[in-house]
Amino acid sequence: MDALLPFRDRAEAGRRLAAALSRFQGTHPLILAIPRGAVPMARIIADALDGELDVILVRKLGAPDNPEFAIGAIDERGELMLDAAAVEWSGADRDYLQREASRQLALIRERRSRYCGGRPGLAPAGRTVIVVDDGLATGATMLAALRAVRAQHPAHLVCAVPVAARESLAQVGRIADEVVALAVPPAFGAVGRYYQDFHGVEDDEVMAALSGGMGAQPVPEYTVHLHADGHVLDGDLRSPGSPKGLVVFAHGSGSSRHSARNRFVAEALNRRGFATLLFDLLTPQEDRDRAARFDIALLARRLEAALGWARDESAQRDLPIALFGASTGAAAALVVAARRPGDVDAVVSRGGRPDLAGKEALSRVRAPTLLLVGGADQEVLALNRAALALIGARAELIVVPGATHLFEEPGALAQVATTSAEWLARVLSQSRHRGA
């Protein structure tokens, strides 16, 4: 495999691709991302090149008896790009093509409305345009996107991808003025095999990136090692310059520091100036034991060790520290907050199980506490209302309408991230400094 591969994640691939495209800095390029996977990395590229970011929305037209077989594509202007040979082979007639085109165009417009509030796409005419995807396998979507942009007369059209199949590069090279690919491995296979972390990108991430919220500079990330119960636990610390505070995450049952949801929220906090620490509460062997995942006393000990490490690291800068727990991790966070009132300045619970902390611990929590629960997560909502009564005036319950336990609905996790960032900014700015 190429020495560049595998990429750690899309963020790393985006940074490397931005470096390869650095000659376009100063040209104010238009960066067009193919949703959804390419959008976060395109945000990084746009920021690095001082360009503008938008999505390029195209949909393939499937054959009558095989929707996965593309016989053409349509862009959001309604322009059709048909493969005459494929249309003839599939037996698609004019009526079918009109129906399929109308259906796909409706989906394009719904996605434009969802991502951009109905704002029309940025015009490529006369500009340097860089079309980005997270990888090229067959290249069919990229081909359709390039053709759609080419029809709008860009001054210079670039296809940019971290990794690609050689055959696909040859095809896109016939449409783009320039192709930039960091790696072209043999026997390509699926794009995901070239990333260590290739989690599905949610609509929340797309909307955050398009809103410009990803930040102009990448936040430095460091690997840390925490010692607890005779074990070494791995963690990822991200810290912007002069952070406002440190937020230590405690993941839920069956999850880890790689939790896509926690990372999404952590990145939102990084953009608001907070440092974040995500770490594994359990060793790989312990995580295979279901009982350990629900051992709140064990999870609390691990979180307390992380808190001790964080206090040592932050003492010289006098940073306030918050705990952010999800599911069982929220119970552990509340236990630690009750046990260490002088060291925990705030607690956030996302879809938490505060009942697992126990009534005694909840009644002893002194830190301001935010309980975030999905409106459709009825059982957990009831448990959080009971916890609210026990914690008292120091706690606040916010219900995200229509959201289920994992906040998978469009916009739900973005609301969690925004609400958490705003609440922490307010609460931690009011907390007294250590030793004051």
Coordinates of C-alpha atoms in Angstrom, one line a residue:
M1 CA 0.0 0.0 0.0
D2 CA 1.1 3.6 -0.7
A3 CA 3.2 5.1 2.1
L4 CA 0.6 7.8 2.5
L5 CA -2.1 5.3 3.3
P6 CA -4.2 4.7 5.2
F7 CA -5.3 8.2 6.1
R8 CA -6.2 8.6 9.8
D9 CA -9.5 10.2 8.9
R10 CA -11.0 12.7 6.4
A11 CA -9.6 15.6 8.4
E12 CA -6.0 14.4 7.8
A13 CA -6.8 13.7 4.2
G14 CA -8.2 17.2 3.8
R15 CA -5.1 18.8 5.3
R16 CA -2.8 16.8 3.0
L17 CA -5.0 17.7 0.0
A18 CA -5.0 21.3 1.0
A19 CA -1.2 21.3 1.0
A20 CA -1.1 19.7 -2.5
L21 CA -3.5 22.5 -3.7
S22 CA -1.6 25.3 -2.0
R23 CA -0.7 27.0 -5.3
F24 CA -4.3 28.0 -5.6
Q25 CA -4.1 30.1 -2.5
G26 CA -4.7 33.8 -3.4
T27 CA -7.0 32.9 -6.4
H28 CA -10.1 32.8 -4.1
P29 CA -11.2 29.4 -5.6
L30 CA -14.6 27.9 -5.3
I31 CA -14.5 24.5 -3.6
L32 CA -17.4 22.3 -4.5
A33 CA -17.8 19.2 -2.3
I34 CA -19.7 16.0 -3.2
P35 CA -22.0 15.3 -0.2
R36 CA -21.8 13.9 2.3
G37 CA -18.4 12.5 3.0
A38 CA -16.3 15.1 1.1
V39 CA -17.9 18.2 2.8
P40 CA -15.9 18.3 6.1
M41 CA -12.6 17.8 4.2
A42 CA -13.6 20.4 1.7
R43 CA -14.2 22.9 4.5
I44 CA -10.6 22.4 5.6
I45 CA -9.4 23.0 2.0
A46 CA -11.5 26.1 1.5
D47 CA -10.2 27.6 4.7
A48 CA -6.6 26.8 3.9
L49 CA -6.9 28.3 0.4
D50 CA -9.0 31.3 1.5
G51 CA -11.8 30.0 -0.9
E52 CA -15.5 29.6 -0.8
L53 CA -17.3 26.3 0.0
D54 CA -20.4 24.9 -1.5
V55 CA -21.8 21.5 -2.4
I56 CA -22.2 20.2 -5.9
L57 CA -25.5 18.3 -6.1
V58 CA -26.0 15.7 -8.8
R59 CA -28.0 12.5 -8.9
K60 CA -27.7 9.5 -11.1
L61 CA -30.6 8.2 -13.1
G62 CA -31.0 4.5 -12.5
A63 CA -32.1 2.0 -15.1
P64 CA -35.8 0.9 -15.0
D65 CA -35.1 -2.6 -13.6
N66 CA -31.8 -1.8 -11.9
P67 CA -31.7 1.5 -10.0
E68 CA -28.0 1.0 -9.1
F69 CA -27.0 0.9 -12.8
A70 CA -26.5 4.5 -14.0
I71 CA -27.9 5.5 -17.4
G72 CA -27.3 9.2 -16.8
A73 CA -27.3 12.0 -14.3
I74 CA -29.1 15.3 -13.5
D75 CA -27.8 18.4 -11.9
E76 CA -29.7 20.9 -9.8
R77 CA -30.3 23.2 -12.8
G78 CA -32.3 20.3 -14.3
E79 CA -29.7 19.6 -17.0
L80 CA -29.7 15.9 -18.1
M81 CA -26.5 14.1 -18.9
L82 CA -27.4 10.8 -20.6
D83 CA -25.3 7.8 -21.6
A84 CA -26.9 7.0 -24.9
A85 CA -25.6 3.5 -25.0
A86 CA -26.8 2.7 -21.4
V87 CA -30.2 4.3 -22.1
E88 CA -30.6 2.1 -25.2
W89 CA -29.4 -1.1 -23.4
S90 CA -31.7 -0.5 -20.4
G91 CA -34.8 0.1 -22.6
A92 CA -35.6 3.4 -20.8
D93 CA -38.1 5.3 -22.9
R94 CA -38.8 9.1 -22.9
D95 CA -41.6 8.9 -20.3
Y96 CA -39.4 6.9 -17.9
L97 CA -36.5 9.4 -18.3
Q98 CA -38.9 12.3 -17.5
R99 CA -40.3 10.6 -14.4
E100 CA -36.9 9.6 -13.1
A101 CA -35.4 13.0 -13.8
S102 CA -38.2 14.7 -12.0
R103 CA -37.9 12.4 -9.0
Q104 CA -34.1 12.9 -8.7
L105 CA -34.4 16.7 -9.2
A106 CA -36.9 16.8 -6.3
L107 CA -34.4 15.0 -4.1
I108 CA -31.6 17.5 -5.1
R109 CA -33.8 20.5 -4.2
E110 CA -34.8 18.9 -0.9
R111 CA -31.1 18.4 -0.1
R112 CA -30.2 22.0 -1.1
S113 CA -33.0 23.3 1.1
R114 CA -31.8 21.1 4.0
Y115 CA -28.1 22.0 3.7
C116 CA -28.3 25.6 2.6
G117 CA -31.8 26.8 3.6
G118 CA -32.7 27.1 -0.1
R119 CA -29.8 29.4 -1.0
P120 CA -28.9 28.9 -4.6
G121 CA -25.5 27.4 -5.4
L122 CA -22.5 29.6 -5.9
A123 CA -21.8 30.3 -9.6
P124 CA -18.7 28.7 -11.1
A125 CA -18.5 30.9 -14.2
G126 CA -15.1 32.4 -14.7
R127 CA -13.6 31.0 -11.5
T128 CA -11.1 28.4 -10.5
V129 CA -13.3 25.6 -9.3
I130 CA -12.0 22.6 -7.3
V131 CA -14.4 19.6 -7.1
V132 CA -13.6 17.4 -4.0
D133 CA -14.6 13.9 -3.1
D134 CA -13.2 11.6 -0.4
G135 CA -12.1 9.0 -3.0
L136 CA -12.8 7.8 -6.5
A137 CA -13.8 4.2 -7.0
T138 CA -15.9 4.0 -10.2
G139 CA -15.9 7.8 -10.4
A140 CA -19.4 8.0 -11.7
T141 CA -20.6 10.8 -9.3
M142 CA -17.4 12.8 -9.9
L143 CA -17.9 12.5 -13.6
A144 CA -21.4 13.9 -13.4
A145 CA -20.3 16.7 -11.1
L146 CA -17.5 17.7 -13.4
R147 CA -19.8 17.7 -16.4
A148 CA -22.3 19.9 -14.5
V149 CA -19.6 22.4 -13.5
R150 CA -18.0 22.4 -17.0
A151 CA -21.3 23.4 -18.5
Q152 CA -21.2 26.6 -16.4
H153 CA -17.9 27.7 -17.9
P154 CA -15.3 27.8 -15.1
A155 CA -12.0 29.4 -15.9
H156 CA -10.1 26.4 -14.5
L157 CA -11.6 23.1 -13.4
V158 CA -9.8 20.8 -10.9
C159 CA -10.7 17.4 -9.6
A160 CA -9.1 16.8 -6.2
V161 CA -9.3 13.5 -4.2
P162 CA -7.1 11.9 -1.6
V163 CA -7.2 8.5 -3.2
A164 CA -8.4 7.1 -6.5
A165 CA -8.6 4.1 -8.8
R166 CA -6.3 4.6 -11.8
E167 CA -9.1 3.9 -14.4
S168 CA -11.3 6.5 -12.8
L169 CA -8.6 9.1 -12.9
A170 CA -8.2 8.6 -16.6
Q171 CA -11.9 9.2 -17.1
V172 CA -12.1 12.4 -15.0
G173 CA -8.9 13.7 -16.6
R174 CA -10.8 14.0 -19.9
I175 CA -13.2 16.5 -18.4
A176 CA -11.2 18.4 -15.7
D177 CA -8.3 20.7 -16.7
E178 CA -6.3 19.3 -13.8
V179 CA -6.5 16.2 -11.5
V180 CA -4.9 16.1 -8.1
A181 CA -4.8 12.7 -6.4
L182 CA -2.5 12.0 -3.4
A183 CA -2.5 8.2 -3.9
V184 CA -3.4 5.8 -6.7
P185 CA -3.1 2.3 -5.2
P186 CA -3.4 -0.8 -7.4
A187 CA -6.4 -3.2 -7.0
F188 CA -8.4 -0.3 -5.6
G189 CA -11.5 -1.9 -4.0
A190 CA -13.6 0.4 -1.7
V191 CA -12.7 3.9 -0.7
G192 CA -13.2 3.1 3.0
R193 CA -10.2 0.7 3.1
Y194 CA -7.9 3.7 2.8
Y195 CA -9.0 5.4 6.0
Q196 CA -8.6 4.2 9.6
D197 CA -11.7 6.1 10.5
F198 CA -14.3 6.3 7.7
H199 CA -17.5 6.9 9.7
G200 CA -20.6 8.0 7.9
V201 CA -20.9 11.8 7.7
E202 CA -24.2 13.0 9.1
D203 CA -26.2 15.9 7.8
D204 CA -25.3 17.8 11.0
E205 CA -21.6 17.8 10.0
V206 CA -22.4 18.9 6.4
M207 CA -24.5 21.8 7.7
A208 CA -21.8 22.8 10.2
A209 CA -19.1 22.8 7.5
L210 CA -21.2 24.8 5.0
S211 CA -22.0 27.4 7.7
G212 CA -18.3 28.1 8.0
G213 CA -18.2 26.7 11.5
M214 CA -15.2 24.4 11.0
G215 CA -12.7 27.0 11.7
A216 CA -9.9 28.5 9.6
Q217 CA -7.1 26.6 11.3
P218 CA -7.0 23.0 12.3
V219 CA -7.0 22.5 16.1
P220 CA -3.8 20.7 17.2
E221 CA -4.5 17.1 18.5
Y222 CA -2.2 15.2 20.8
T223 CA -2.2 11.6 22.0
V224 CA -2.1 11.3 25.7
H225 CA -1.8 8.3 28.0
L226 CA -3.7 8.1 31.3
H227 CA -2.9 5.7 34.1
A228 CA -5.7 4.2 36.1
D229 CA -6.2 0.9 38.0
G230 CA -2.8 -0.3 36.8
H231 CA -3.9 0.2 33.1
V232 CA -2.8 2.7 30.5
L233 CA -5.8 4.3 28.7
D234 CA -5.4 6.2 25.4
G235 CA -6.8 9.7 24.9
D236 CA -7.0 12.4 22.3
L237 CA -6.4 16.0 23.5
R238 CA -7.4 18.9 21.2
S239 CA -6.5 22.4 22.3
P240 CA -6.9 25.7 20.5
G241 CA -4.7 28.5 21.5
S242 CA -5.5 30.1 24.9
P243 CA -8.5 27.8 25.6
K244 CA -11.4 29.0 27.7
G245 CA -11.6 25.7 29.5
L246 CA -11.2 21.9 29.2
V247 CA -14.1 19.5 28.5
V248 CA -13.4 15.9 29.4
F249 CA -15.7 13.4 27.6
A250 CA -17.0 10.2 29.1
H251 CA -18.4 7.9 26.3
G252 CA -21.4 5.6 26.7
S253 CA -21.7 1.8 26.8
G254 CA -20.1 0.1 23.9
S255 CA -18.5 3.2 22.6
S256 CA -14.9 4.6 22.8
R257 CA -13.0 7.8 22.3
H258 CA -13.6 7.4 18.6
S259 CA -17.4 8.0 19.0
A260 CA -18.5 10.0 16.0
R261 CA -21.2 11.8 18.0
N262 CA -18.8 12.9 20.8
R263 CA -16.2 13.9 18.2
F264 CA -18.8 16.0 16.4
V265 CA -19.7 17.8 19.6
A266 CA -16.0 18.1 20.7
E267 CA -15.2 19.8 17.4
A268 CA -18.0 22.3 17.9
L269 CA -16.5 23.1 21.4
N270 CA -13.0 23.4 19.8
R271 CA -14.5 26.0 17.5
R272 CA -15.8 27.9 20.5
G273 CA -12.3 28.0 22.0
F274 CA -12.5 25.0 24.4
A275 CA -9.9 22.2 24.7
T276 CA -11.4 18.7 24.7
L277 CA -10.2 15.3 26.0
L278 CA -11.7 12.1 24.6
F279 CA -10.3 8.9 26.1
D280 CA -11.2 5.2 26.5
L281 CA -12.8 4.5 29.8
L282 CA -12.1 0.8 29.4
T283 CA -9.3 -1.3 28.0
P284 CA -10.1 -3.4 24.9
Q285 CA -10.3 -6.6 27.1
E286 CA -12.6 -4.9 29.6
D287 CA -14.8 -3.5 26.9
R288 CA -15.6 -7.1 25.8
D289 CA -17.3 -7.6 29.2
R290 CA -20.8 -6.2 29.1
A291 CA -20.9 -6.0 32.9
A292 CA -17.9 -3.7 32.8
R293 CA -19.6 -1.3 30.4
F294 CA -22.3 -0.8 33.1
D295 CA -20.0 -0.7 36.1
I296 CA -20.5 2.9 37.1
A297 CA -18.1 2.7 40.0
L298 CA -15.4 1.5 37.6
L299 CA -16.2 4.1 35.0
A300 CA -16.2 6.8 37.6
R301 CA -12.7 5.8 38.9
R302 CA -11.4 6.0 35.3
L303 CA -13.0 9.4 34.8
E304 CA -11.6 10.6 38.1
A305 CA -8.1 9.6 37.0
A306 CA -8.6 11.6 33.8
L307 CA -9.9 14.5 35.9
G308 CA -6.7 14.3 38.1
W309 CA -4.6 14.3 35.0
A310 CA -6.5 17.3 33.6
R311 CA -6.2 19.3 36.8
D312 CA -2.4 18.7 36.7
E313 CA -2.3 19.8 33.1
S314 CA -4.5 22.8 33.5
A315 CA -3.4 24.1 36.9
Q316 CA -0.8 26.5 35.6
R317 CA -3.4 28.1 33.3
D318 CA -6.1 28.0 35.9
L319 CA -8.6 26.5 33.4
P320 CA -12.1 25.6 34.4
I321 CA -13.0 21.9 33.7
A322 CA -16.3 20.4 32.6
L323 CA -17.3 16.8 32.2
F324 CA -19.4 15.8 29.2
G325 CA -21.0 12.4 29.6
A326 CA -23.2 10.3 27.2
S327 CA -25.5 7.5 28.4
T328 CA -23.6 5.5 31.1
G329 CA -20.7 8.0 30.8
A330 CA -23.1 10.7 32.1
A331 CA -23.7 8.6 35.3
A332 CA -20.0 8.4 35.8
A333 CA -19.6 12.1 35.3
L334 CA -22.3 12.9 37.9
V335 CA -20.7 10.5 40.4
V336 CA -17.3 12.2 39.9
A337 CA -18.9 15.7 40.2
A338 CA -20.5 14.7 43.5
R339 CA -17.2 13.2 44.8
R340 CA -14.9 16.1 43.6
P341 CA -17.0 19.3 43.9
G342 CA -13.9 21.5 44.0
D343 CA -12.5 20.1 40.7
V344 CA -15.6 19.9 38.4
D345 CA -16.9 23.3 37.2
A346 CA -19.8 22.0 35.1
V347 CA -21.4 18.8 33.8
V348 CA -23.2 18.1 30.5
S349 CA -25.2 15.0 30.0
R350 CA -26.2 13.9 26.4
G351 CA -28.9 11.3 26.4
G352 CA -27.6 10.3 29.8
R353 CA -28.6 7.7 32.4
P354 CA -28.3 9.9 35.6
D355 CA -30.4 7.3 37.5
L356 CA -27.4 4.9 37.4
A357 CA -25.4 7.5 39.4
G358 CA -27.7 6.9 42.4
K359 CA -30.0 9.3 44.3
E360 CA -27.3 10.0 46.9
A361 CA -24.7 11.1 44.3
L362 CA -27.3 13.2 42.4
S363 CA -28.3 15.1 45.6
R364 CA -24.6 15.9 46.2
V365 CA -23.8 17.4 42.8
R366 CA -22.9 21.1 43.2
A367 CA -21.6 21.9 39.7
P368 CA -24.0 23.5 37.2
T369 CA -25.5 20.6 35.2
L370 CA -27.1 20.5 31.7
L371 CA -29.3 17.5 30.9
L372 CA -29.9 17.2 27.2
V373 CA -32.5 14.6 26.1
G374 CA -34.3 13.7 22.9
G375 CA -38.1 14.5 23.0
A376 CA -38.8 11.0 21.5
D377 CA -36.6 9.3 24.0
Q378 CA -39.5 9.0 26.5
E379 CA -38.0 6.5 29.0
V380 CA -34.7 8.4 29.3
L381 CA -36.5 11.7 29.5
A382 CA -38.5 10.5 32.5
L383 CA -35.3 9.4 34.2
N384 CA -33.7 12.8 33.5
R385 CA -36.7 14.6 34.9
A386 CA -36.4 12.6 38.1
A387 CA -32.6 13.5 38.2
L388 CA -33.5 17.2 37.7
A389 CA -35.6 17.1 40.9
L390 CA -32.8 15.6 42.9
I391 CA -30.0 17.9 41.6
G392 CA -32.2 20.9 42.1
A393 CA -31.7 24.5 40.9
R394 CA -28.2 23.8 39.8
A395 CA -29.5 21.7 36.9
E396 CA -31.2 22.6 33.7
L397 CA -33.1 20.2 31.4
I398 CA -33.3 20.9 27.7
V399 CA -35.4 18.6 25.4
V400 CA -34.5 18.4 21.7
P401 CA -37.8 18.1 19.9
G402 CA -38.4 14.8 18.0
A403 CA -34.9 13.4 18.7
T404 CA -34.4 9.8 19.7
H405 CA -31.7 8.5 22.1
L406 CA -28.8 8.8 19.7
F407 CA -29.9 12.2 18.2
E408 CA -29.7 10.7 14.7
E409 CA -32.5 12.9 13.3
P410 CA -31.4 15.8 10.9
G411 CA -30.2 18.7 12.9
A412 CA -30.6 17.1 16.3
L413 CA -26.9 16.5 17.0
A414 CA -26.1 20.0 15.7
Q415 CA -28.6 21.4 18.2
V416 CA -26.9 19.4 21.0
A417 CA -23.5 20.8 19.9
T418 CA -24.6 24.4 19.7
T419 CA -26.6 24.3 22.9
S420 CA -23.7 22.7 24.8
A421 CA -21.2 25.2 23.5
E422 CA -23.3 28.2 24.4
W423 CA -24.2 26.8 27.8
L424 CA -20.6 26.0 28.7
A425 CA -19.3 29.3 27.4
R426 CA -21.8 31.1 29.8
V427 CA -21.4 28.8 32.8
L428 CA -17.6 28.4 32.7
S429 CA -17.0 32.1 32.2
Q430 CA -18.8 32.6 35.5
S431 CA -17.0 29.9 37.4
R432 CA -14.4 31.1 39.8
H433 CA -10.8 30.2 39.0
R434 CA -9.0 27.6 41.0
G435 CA -7.5 29.2 44.1
A436 CA -9.5 32.4 43.7

